[in-house]
Amino acid sequence: MERVLSPEAHTIINEREGVVALAHRELFPRNRPVLTTNFDTRESLIDAVCDSSMFPFFSTKFPAKLRYDGGRLPRVVVDGFFSVPRERYGCPDFKHLNFDKELENKLRGMGAVLVDESDNEQQQQNDDEETPVVDRTITVACFPHEIVGLTASTEQDQISPAPDYDDPVGQMKDLFRYATQPSSRKELEMLYEKGWEDAERWTCEEDLREKKLADEWIKQRRHDAEVEDAIRRGDLF
């Protein structure tokens, strides 16, 4: 990353139209999920990437990483996979975002429906009952949803590779190798193209689904209008 990232990489990320969030879990001094969306320096961006990639015994020979941020005690962090329940399979949860005015404005500009601000401290502390930050979340995974058990979203809200039913073991073996070991440039380009294909397939399916919903809505409206006309004419009596 020292060679690849430009000196203004953190500024480029902060000024992107969308929200870039890197997740990790802090085990100590507080046991909490952390979702970082703003990076003060290039070094803080690199640290966030490293924290979000700190998978025990893969990224390091230790079960966690000690992060020294200038405090009296170090922070103990692990990969973002451990920041959410198993059914999310590492997909970040918007409830963990730490809001500031800049982030709120950016989300509102994207059409987000923000959490209702409340003075009820008990409600704010209960993560399980908080209202989602946006009214719809699309989960994106590099593994097939149905194989890894990513059940936090419905089928129409999932983007992932299609399962290889002819060789599911081989498919998962290759994907785990890509996730845990260095890959060649050719392999990375292939993964990039496959990601585009998965997103385009989802987009086509979403267009068809929305068209079907619109047709059903129009059909229902016409039916309701015909019933109202029949009532006014007295044909139903």
PDB file of C-alpha atoms in Angstrom:
ATOM      1  CA  MET A   1       0.000   0.000   0.000  1.00  0.00           C
ATOM      2  CA  GLU A   2       2.912   2.351   0.612  1.00  0.00           C
ATOM      3  CA  ARG A   3       3.841   1.966  -3.063  1.00  0.00           C
ATOM      4  CA  VAL A   4       0.336   1.930  -4.517  1.00  0.00           C
ATOM      5  CA  LEU A   5      -1.544   4.641  -2.597  1.00  0.00           C
ATOM      6  CA  SER A   6      -0.940   8.239  -3.651  1.00  0.00           C
ATOM      7  CA  PRO A   7      -0.136  10.903  -1.031  1.00  0.00           C
ATOM      8  CA  GLU A   8      -3.713  12.263  -1.314  1.00  0.00           C
ATOM      9  CA  ALA A   9      -5.411   8.839  -1.265  1.00  0.00           C
ATOM     10  CA  HIS A  10      -7.321   9.622   1.941  1.00  0.00           C
ATOM     11  CA  THR A  11      -8.647  12.885   0.465  1.00  0.00           C
ATOM     12  CA  ILE A  12      -9.824  11.086  -2.689  1.00  0.00           C
ATOM     13  CA  ILE A  13     -11.681   8.521  -0.563  1.00  0.00           C
ATOM     14  CA  ASN A  14     -13.271  11.182   1.660  1.00  0.00           C
ATOM     15  CA  GLU A  15     -14.493  13.206  -1.324  1.00  0.00           C
ATOM     16  CA  ARG A  16     -16.066  10.319  -3.225  1.00  0.00           C
ATOM     17  CA  GLU A  17     -19.761  10.695  -3.944  1.00  0.00           C
ATOM     18  CA  GLY A  18     -20.638   7.504  -2.074  1.00  0.00           C
ATOM     19  CA  VAL A  19     -19.602   6.361   1.383  1.00  0.00           C
ATOM     20  CA  VAL A  20     -16.510   4.186   1.760  1.00  0.00           C
ATOM     21  CA  ALA A  21     -16.623   2.326   5.073  1.00  0.00           C
ATOM     22  CA  LEU A  22     -13.980  -0.058   6.445  1.00  0.00           C
ATOM     23  CA  ALA A  23     -15.056  -2.373   9.246  1.00  0.00           C
ATOM     24  CA  HIS A  24     -13.134  -4.089  12.012  1.00  0.00           C
ATOM     25  CA  ARG A  25     -13.858  -5.251  15.527  1.00  0.00           C
ATOM     26  CA  GLU A  26     -12.191  -3.770  18.561  1.00  0.00           C
ATOM     27  CA  LEU A  27     -11.794  -6.362  21.311  1.00  0.00           C
ATOM     28  CA  PHE A  28     -10.015  -4.097  23.807  1.00  0.00           C
ATOM     29  CA  PRO A  29     -10.317  -1.651  25.528  1.00  0.00           C
ATOM     30  CA  ARG A  30     -13.938  -1.735  24.288  1.00  0.00           C
ATOM     31  CA  ASN A  31     -15.602  -4.761  22.722  1.00  0.00           C
ATOM     32  CA  ARG A  32     -17.392  -3.081  19.820  1.00  0.00           C
ATOM     33  CA  PRO A  33     -17.757  -3.030  16.026  1.00  0.00           C
ATOM     34  CA  VAL A  34     -16.064  -0.102  14.295  1.00  0.00           C
ATOM     35  CA  LEU A  35     -17.063   1.223  10.875  1.00  0.00           C
ATOM     36  CA  THR A  36     -14.635   3.942   9.717  1.00  0.00           C
ATOM     37  CA  THR A  37     -15.873   6.324   7.025  1.00  0.00           C
ATOM     38  CA  ASN A  38     -13.513   9.294   7.299  1.00  0.00           C
ATOM     39  CA  PHE A  39      -9.737   9.256   7.126  1.00  0.00           C
ATOM     40  CA  ASP A  40      -7.742  12.195   8.457  1.00  0.00           C
ATOM     41  CA  THR A  41      -4.428  11.120   6.906  1.00  0.00           C
ATOM     42  CA  ARG A  42      -3.039   8.657   4.410  1.00  0.00           C
ATOM     43  CA  GLU A  43      -1.616   6.680   7.317  1.00  0.00           C
ATOM     44  CA  SER A  44      -5.035   6.419   8.981  1.00  0.00           C
ATOM     45  CA  LEU A  45      -6.447   5.024   5.717  1.00  0.00           C
ATOM     46  CA  ILE A  46      -3.684   2.407   5.590  1.00  0.00           C
ATOM     47  CA  ASP A  47      -4.296   1.512   9.244  1.00  0.00           C
ATOM     48  CA  ALA A  48      -8.042   1.108   8.573  1.00  0.00           C
ATOM     49  CA  VAL A  49      -7.368  -1.203   5.616  1.00  0.00           C
ATOM     50  CA  CYS A  50      -4.969  -3.283   7.711  1.00  0.00           C
ATOM     51  CA  ASP A  51      -7.427  -3.472  10.629  1.00  0.00           C
ATOM     52  CA  SER A  52     -10.262  -4.526   8.325  1.00  0.00           C
ATOM     53  CA  SER A  53      -8.019  -7.272   6.884  1.00  0.00           C
ATOM     54  CA  MET A  54      -6.712  -8.637  10.186  1.00  0.00           C
ATOM     55  CA  PHE A  55      -7.985 -12.199   9.928  1.00  0.00           C
ATOM     56  CA  PRO A  56      -6.590 -14.331  12.789  1.00  0.00           C
ATOM     57  CA  PHE A  57      -3.712 -16.619  11.779  1.00  0.00           C
ATOM     58  CA  PHE A  58      -3.977 -15.599   8.109  1.00  0.00           C
ATOM     59  CA  SER A  59      -2.945 -11.941   8.154  1.00  0.00           C
ATOM     60  CA  THR A  60      -0.693 -12.622  11.122  1.00  0.00           C
ATOM     61  CA  LYS A  61       0.465 -15.573  13.164  1.00  0.00           C
ATOM     62  CA  PHE A  62      -1.385 -14.124  16.147  1.00  0.00           C
ATOM     63  CA  PRO A  63      -5.147 -14.246  16.930  1.00  0.00           C
ATOM     64  CA  ALA A  64      -5.436 -10.435  16.927  1.00  0.00           C
ATOM     65  CA  LYS A  65      -3.443  -7.267  16.259  1.00  0.00           C
ATOM     66  CA  LEU A  66      -2.258  -4.668  18.730  1.00  0.00           C
ATOM     67  CA  ARG A  67      -2.871  -1.165  17.407  1.00  0.00           C
ATOM     68  CA  TYR A  68      -0.930   1.612  19.175  1.00  0.00           C
ATOM     69  CA  ASP A  69      -2.702   4.927  18.585  1.00  0.00           C
ATOM     70  CA  GLY A  70      -0.872   7.009  21.159  1.00  0.00           C
ATOM     71  CA  GLY A  71      -3.088   6.033  24.073  1.00  0.00           C
ATOM     72  CA  ARG A  72      -1.995   4.555  27.366  1.00  0.00           C
ATOM     73  CA  LEU A  73      -3.087   1.091  26.272  1.00  0.00           C
ATOM     74  CA  PRO A  74      -3.080  -0.492  22.818  1.00  0.00           C
ATOM     75  CA  ARG A  75      -6.267  -1.401  20.996  1.00  0.00           C
ATOM     76  CA  VAL A  76      -6.791  -5.059  20.124  1.00  0.00           C
ATOM     77  CA  VAL A  77      -8.456  -5.440  16.712  1.00  0.00           C
ATOM     78  CA  VAL A  78      -9.562  -8.206  14.337  1.00  0.00           C
ATOM     79  CA  ASP A  79     -11.107  -8.418  10.871  1.00  0.00           C
ATOM     80  CA  GLY A  80     -14.460  -6.788  10.075  1.00  0.00           C
ATOM     81  CA  PHE A  81     -15.966 -10.253   9.581  1.00  0.00           C
ATOM     82  CA  PHE A  82     -16.224 -10.453  13.374  1.00  0.00           C
ATOM     83  CA  SER A  83     -17.979  -7.085  13.685  1.00  0.00           C
ATOM     84  CA  VAL A  84     -21.381  -8.434  12.582  1.00  0.00           C
ATOM     85  CA  PRO A  85     -23.502 -11.539  13.274  1.00  0.00           C
ATOM     86  CA  ARG A  86     -22.756 -14.745  11.386  1.00  0.00           C
ATOM     87  CA  GLU A  87     -25.787 -14.366   9.096  1.00  0.00           C
ATOM     88  CA  ARG A  88     -24.267 -11.170   7.626  1.00  0.00           C
ATOM     89  CA  TYR A  89     -21.034 -12.992   6.715  1.00  0.00           C
ATOM     90  CA  GLY A  90     -18.912  -9.867   7.106  1.00  0.00           C
ATOM     91  CA  CYS A  91     -21.266  -7.458   5.305  1.00  0.00           C
ATOM     92  CA  PRO A  92     -21.096  -4.200   7.326  1.00  0.00           C
ATOM     93  CA  ASP A  93     -24.130  -2.988   9.230  1.00  0.00           C
ATOM     94  CA  PHE A  94     -25.050   0.690   8.761  1.00  0.00           C
ATOM     95  CA  LYS A  95     -26.153   0.825  12.403  1.00  0.00           C
ATOM     96  CA  HIS A  96     -22.459   0.907  13.323  1.00  0.00           C
ATOM     97  CA  LEU A  97     -21.743   4.160  11.485  1.00  0.00           C
ATOM     98  CA  ASN A  98     -20.458   6.984  13.668  1.00  0.00           C
ATOM     99  CA  PHE A  99     -22.342  10.013  12.390  1.00  0.00           C
ATOM    100  CA  ASP A 100     -20.981  13.468  11.879  1.00  0.00           C
ATOM    101  CA  LYS A 101     -22.541  16.307   9.894  1.00  0.00           C
ATOM    102  CA  GLU A 102     -20.465  15.582   6.794  1.00  0.00           C
ATOM    103  CA  LEU A 103     -21.475  11.922   6.727  1.00  0.00           C
ATOM    104  CA  GLU A 104     -25.142  12.754   7.356  1.00  0.00           C
ATOM    105  CA  ASN A 105     -25.176  15.242   4.474  1.00  0.00           C
ATOM    106  CA  LYS A 106     -23.514  12.735   2.152  1.00  0.00           C
ATOM    107  CA  LEU A 107     -26.009  10.001   3.038  1.00  0.00           C
ATOM    108  CA  ARG A 108     -28.967  12.348   2.666  1.00  0.00           C
ATOM    109  CA  GLY A 109     -27.656  13.330  -0.751  1.00  0.00           C
ATOM    110  CA  MET A 110     -27.716   9.639  -1.696  1.00  0.00           C
ATOM    111  CA  GLY A 111     -31.372   9.380  -0.644  1.00  0.00           C
ATOM    112  CA  ALA A 112     -30.709   7.701   2.692  1.00  0.00           C
ATOM    113  CA  VAL A 113     -33.371   7.612   5.402  1.00  0.00           C
ATOM    114  CA  LEU A 114     -31.453   8.403   8.564  1.00  0.00           C
ATOM    115  CA  VAL A 115     -32.056   6.995  12.000  1.00  0.00           C
ATOM    116  CA  ASP A 116     -34.635   8.995  13.922  1.00  0.00           C
ATOM    117  CA  GLU A 117     -32.703  11.066  16.442  1.00  0.00           C
ATOM    118  CA  SER A 118     -33.996  10.291  19.902  1.00  0.00           C
ATOM    119  CA  ASP A 119     -33.174  11.347  23.450  1.00  0.00           C
ATOM    120  CA  ASN A 120     -34.081   7.879  24.667  1.00  0.00           C
ATOM    121  CA  GLU A 121     -30.693   6.642  25.876  1.00  0.00           C
ATOM    122  CA  GLN A 122     -31.929   3.094  26.336  1.00  0.00           C
ATOM    123  CA  GLN A 123     -33.097   2.966  22.723  1.00  0.00           C
ATOM    124  CA  GLN A 124     -29.750   4.247  21.497  1.00  0.00           C
ATOM    125  CA  GLN A 125     -27.903   1.590  23.477  1.00  0.00           C
ATOM    126  CA  ASN A 126     -30.003  -1.268  22.098  1.00  0.00           C
ATOM    127  CA  ASP A 127     -28.281  -2.084  18.786  1.00  0.00           C
ATOM    128  CA  ASP A 128     -30.684  -4.908  17.981  1.00  0.00           C
ATOM    129  CA  GLU A 129     -33.743  -2.630  17.897  1.00  0.00           C
ATOM    130  CA  GLU A 130     -32.289   0.391  16.112  1.00  0.00           C
ATOM    131  CA  THR A 131     -33.879   1.528  12.883  1.00  0.00           C
ATOM    132  CA  PRO A 132     -31.626   0.911   9.849  1.00  0.00           C
ATOM    133  CA  VAL A 133     -29.840   3.971   8.491  1.00  0.00           C
ATOM    134  CA  VAL A 134     -31.240   3.394   5.002  1.00  0.00           C
ATOM    135  CA  ASP A 135     -34.531   1.893   3.912  1.00  0.00           C
ATOM    136  CA  ARG A 136     -32.823  -0.731   1.757  1.00  0.00           C
ATOM    137  CA  THR A 137     -29.421  -2.410   1.955  1.00  0.00           C
ATOM    138  CA  ILE A 138     -27.875  -4.529  -0.809  1.00  0.00           C
ATOM    139  CA  THR A 139     -25.383  -7.081   0.516  1.00  0.00           C
ATOM    140  CA  VAL A 140     -22.419  -7.834  -1.772  1.00  0.00           C
ATOM    141  CA  ALA A 141     -20.282 -10.920  -1.255  1.00  0.00           C
ATOM    142  CA  CYS A 142     -17.433 -12.529  -3.157  1.00  0.00           C
ATOM    143  CA  PHE A 143     -18.819 -15.931  -2.098  1.00  0.00           C
ATOM    144  CA  PRO A 144     -22.221 -17.305  -3.205  1.00  0.00           C
ATOM    145  CA  HIS A 145     -24.813 -16.194  -0.656  1.00  0.00           C
ATOM    146  CA  GLU A 146     -26.579 -19.527  -0.383  1.00  0.00           C
ATOM    147  CA  ILE A 147     -23.367 -21.518   0.111  1.00  0.00           C
ATOM    148  CA  VAL A 148     -21.896 -19.382   2.905  1.00  0.00           C
ATOM    149  CA  GLY A 149     -25.283 -18.782   4.568  1.00  0.00           C
ATOM    150  CA  LEU A 150     -25.518 -15.010   4.130  1.00  0.00           C
ATOM    151  CA  THR A 151     -29.176 -14.813   5.154  1.00  0.00           C
ATOM    152  CA  ALA A 152     -29.311 -11.244   6.481  1.00  0.00           C
ATOM    153  CA  SER A 153     -30.841 -10.047   3.197  1.00  0.00           C
ATOM    154  CA  THR A 154     -33.532 -11.293   0.856  1.00  0.00           C
ATOM    155  CA  GLU A 155     -32.729 -12.776  -2.546  1.00  0.00           C
ATOM    156  CA  GLN A 156     -33.488  -9.550  -4.428  1.00  0.00           C
ATOM    157  CA  ASP A 157     -31.083  -7.662  -2.149  1.00  0.00           C
ATOM    158  CA  GLN A 158     -28.056  -9.878  -2.807  1.00  0.00           C
ATOM    159  CA  ILE A 159     -25.158  -9.555  -5.245  1.00  0.00           C
ATOM    160  CA  SER A 160     -22.788 -12.523  -5.343  1.00  0.00           C
ATOM    161  CA  PRO A 161     -21.367 -15.124  -7.733  1.00  0.00           C
ATOM    162  CA  ALA A 162     -23.731 -17.813  -8.945  1.00  0.00           C
ATOM    163  CA  PRO A 163     -22.949 -21.166  -7.304  1.00  0.00           C
ATOM    164  CA  ASP A 164     -21.025 -23.658  -9.417  1.00  0.00           C
ATOM    165  CA  TYR A 165     -23.263 -26.675  -8.890  1.00  0.00           C
ATOM    166  CA  ASP A 166     -20.961 -28.858 -11.008  1.00  0.00           C
ATOM    167  CA  ASP A 167     -17.945 -28.180  -8.780  1.00  0.00           C
ATOM    168  CA  PRO A 168     -18.967 -26.272  -5.624  1.00  0.00           C
ATOM    169  CA  VAL A 169     -15.942 -27.485  -3.646  1.00  0.00           C
ATOM    170  CA  GLY A 170     -13.543 -26.324  -6.342  1.00  0.00           C
ATOM    171  CA  GLN A 171     -15.276 -22.945  -6.585  1.00  0.00           C
ATOM    172  CA  MET A 172     -15.072 -22.305  -2.841  1.00  0.00           C
ATOM    173  CA  LYS A 173     -11.480 -23.532  -2.719  1.00  0.00           C
ATOM    174  CA  ASP A 174     -10.469 -21.023  -5.398  1.00  0.00           C
ATOM    175  CA  LEU A 175     -12.401 -18.160  -3.767  1.00  0.00           C
ATOM    176  CA  PHE A 176     -10.845 -18.827  -0.353  1.00  0.00           C
ATOM    177  CA  ARG A 177      -7.421 -18.959  -1.964  1.00  0.00           C
ATOM    178  CA  TYR A 178      -8.019 -15.573  -3.584  1.00  0.00           C
ATOM    179  CA  ALA A 179      -9.165 -14.205  -0.201  1.00  0.00           C
ATOM    180  CA  THR A 180      -6.234 -15.510   1.852  1.00  0.00           C
ATOM    181  CA  GLN A 181      -3.247 -15.626  -0.501  1.00  0.00           C
ATOM    182  CA  PRO A 182      -1.551 -13.246  -2.942  1.00  0.00           C
ATOM    183  CA  SER A 183      -3.038 -13.399  -6.438  1.00  0.00           C
ATOM    184  CA  SER A 184      -1.567 -12.662  -9.850  1.00  0.00           C
ATOM    185  CA  ARG A 185      -2.617  -9.590 -11.803  1.00  0.00           C
ATOM    186  CA  LYS A 186      -4.454 -11.836 -14.259  1.00  0.00           C
ATOM    187  CA  GLU A 187      -6.449 -13.422 -11.422  1.00  0.00           C
ATOM    188  CA  LEU A 188      -7.307 -10.030  -9.929  1.00  0.00           C
ATOM    189  CA  GLU A 189      -8.489  -8.740 -13.310  1.00  0.00           C
ATOM    190  CA  MET A 190     -10.593 -11.888 -13.708  1.00  0.00           C
ATOM    191  CA  LEU A 191     -12.192 -11.338 -10.288  1.00  0.00           C
ATOM    192  CA  TYR A 192     -12.874  -7.695 -11.179  1.00  0.00           C
ATOM    193  CA  GLU A 193     -14.641  -8.721 -14.401  1.00  0.00           C
ATOM    194  CA  LYS A 194     -16.666 -11.402 -12.621  1.00  0.00           C
ATOM    195  CA  GLY A 195     -17.742  -8.810 -10.060  1.00  0.00           C
ATOM    196  CA  TRP A 196     -19.034  -6.596 -12.883  1.00  0.00           C
ATOM    197  CA  GLU A 197     -20.908  -9.578 -14.345  1.00  0.00           C
ATOM    198  CA  ASP A 198     -22.550 -10.351 -10.984  1.00  0.00           C
ATOM    199  CA  ALA A 199     -23.626  -6.715 -10.577  1.00  0.00           C
ATOM    200  CA  GLU A 200     -24.967  -6.512 -14.134  1.00  0.00           C
ATOM    201  CA  ARG A 201     -26.956  -9.724 -13.638  1.00  0.00           C
ATOM    202  CA  TRP A 202     -28.470  -8.300 -10.452  1.00  0.00           C
ATOM    203  CA  THR A 203     -29.300  -5.031 -12.249  1.00  0.00           C
ATOM    204  CA  CYS A 204     -31.152  -6.866 -15.018  1.00  0.00           C
ATOM    205  CA  GLU A 205     -33.074  -8.975 -12.508  1.00  0.00           C
ATOM    206  CA  GLU A 206     -33.906  -5.854 -10.482  1.00  0.00           C
ATOM    207  CA  ASP A 207     -35.232  -4.073 -13.590  1.00  0.00           C
ATOM    208  CA  LEU A 208     -37.494  -7.037 -14.333  1.00  0.00           C
ATOM    209  CA  ARG A 209     -38.667  -7.211 -10.722  1.00  0.00           C
ATOM    210  CA  GLU A 210     -39.491  -3.492 -10.602  1.00  0.00           C
ATOM    211  CA  LYS A 211     -41.354  -3.747 -13.936  1.00  0.00           C
ATOM    212  CA  LYS A 212     -43.388  -6.658 -12.577  1.00  0.00           C
ATOM    213  CA  LEU A 213     -44.217  -4.715  -9.407  1.00  0.00           C
ATOM    214  CA  ALA A 214     -45.206  -1.669 -11.470  1.00  0.00           C
ATOM    215  CA  ASP A 215     -47.447  -3.778 -13.712  1.00  0.00           C
ATOM    216  CA  GLU A 216     -49.119  -5.343 -10.679  1.00  0.00           C
ATOM    217  CA  TRP A 217     -49.649  -1.901  -9.131  1.00  0.00           C
ATOM    218  CA  ILE A 218     -51.237  -0.569 -12.344  1.00  0.00           C
ATOM    219  CA  LYS A 219     -53.430  -3.656 -12.625  1.00  0.00           C
ATOM    220  CA  GLN A 220     -54.608  -3.243  -9.027  1.00  0.00           C
ATOM    221  CA  ARG A 221     -55.317   0.469  -9.555  1.00  0.00           C
ATOM    222  CA  ARG A 222     -57.398  -0.323 -12.642  1.00  0.00           C
ATOM    223  CA  HIS A 223     -59.286  -3.002 -10.746  1.00  0.00           C
ATOM    224  CA  ASP A 224     -59.998  -0.595  -7.880  1.00  0.00           C
ATOM    225  CA  ALA A 225     -61.201   2.053 -10.332  1.00  0.00           C
ATOM    226  CA  GLU A 226     -63.531  -0.453 -12.046  1.00  0.00           C
ATOM    227  CA  VAL A 227     -64.972  -1.488  -8.679  1.00  0.00           C
ATOM    228  CA  GLU A 228     -65.582   2.164  -7.731  1.00  0.00           C
ATOM    229  CA  ASP A 229     -67.319   2.795 -11.057  1.00  0.00           C
ATOM    230  CA  ALA A 230     -69.478  -0.290 -10.587  1.00  0.00           C
ATOM    231  CA  ILE A 231     -70.472   0.860  -7.095  1.00  0.00           C
ATOM    232  CA  ARG A 232     -71.443   4.305  -8.388  1.00  0.00           C
ATOM    233  CA  ARG A 233     -73.544   2.739 -11.149  1.00  0.00           C
ATOM    234  CA  GLY A 234     -75.117   0.335  -8.673  1.00  0.00           C
ATOM    235  CA  ASP A 235     -74.030  -2.698 -10.686  1.00  0.00           C
ATOM    236  CA  LEU A 236     -72.803  -4.507  -7.571  1.00  0.00           C
ATOM    237  CA  PHE A 237     -76.202  -4.421  -5.889  1.00  0.00           C
TER     238      PHE A 237
END
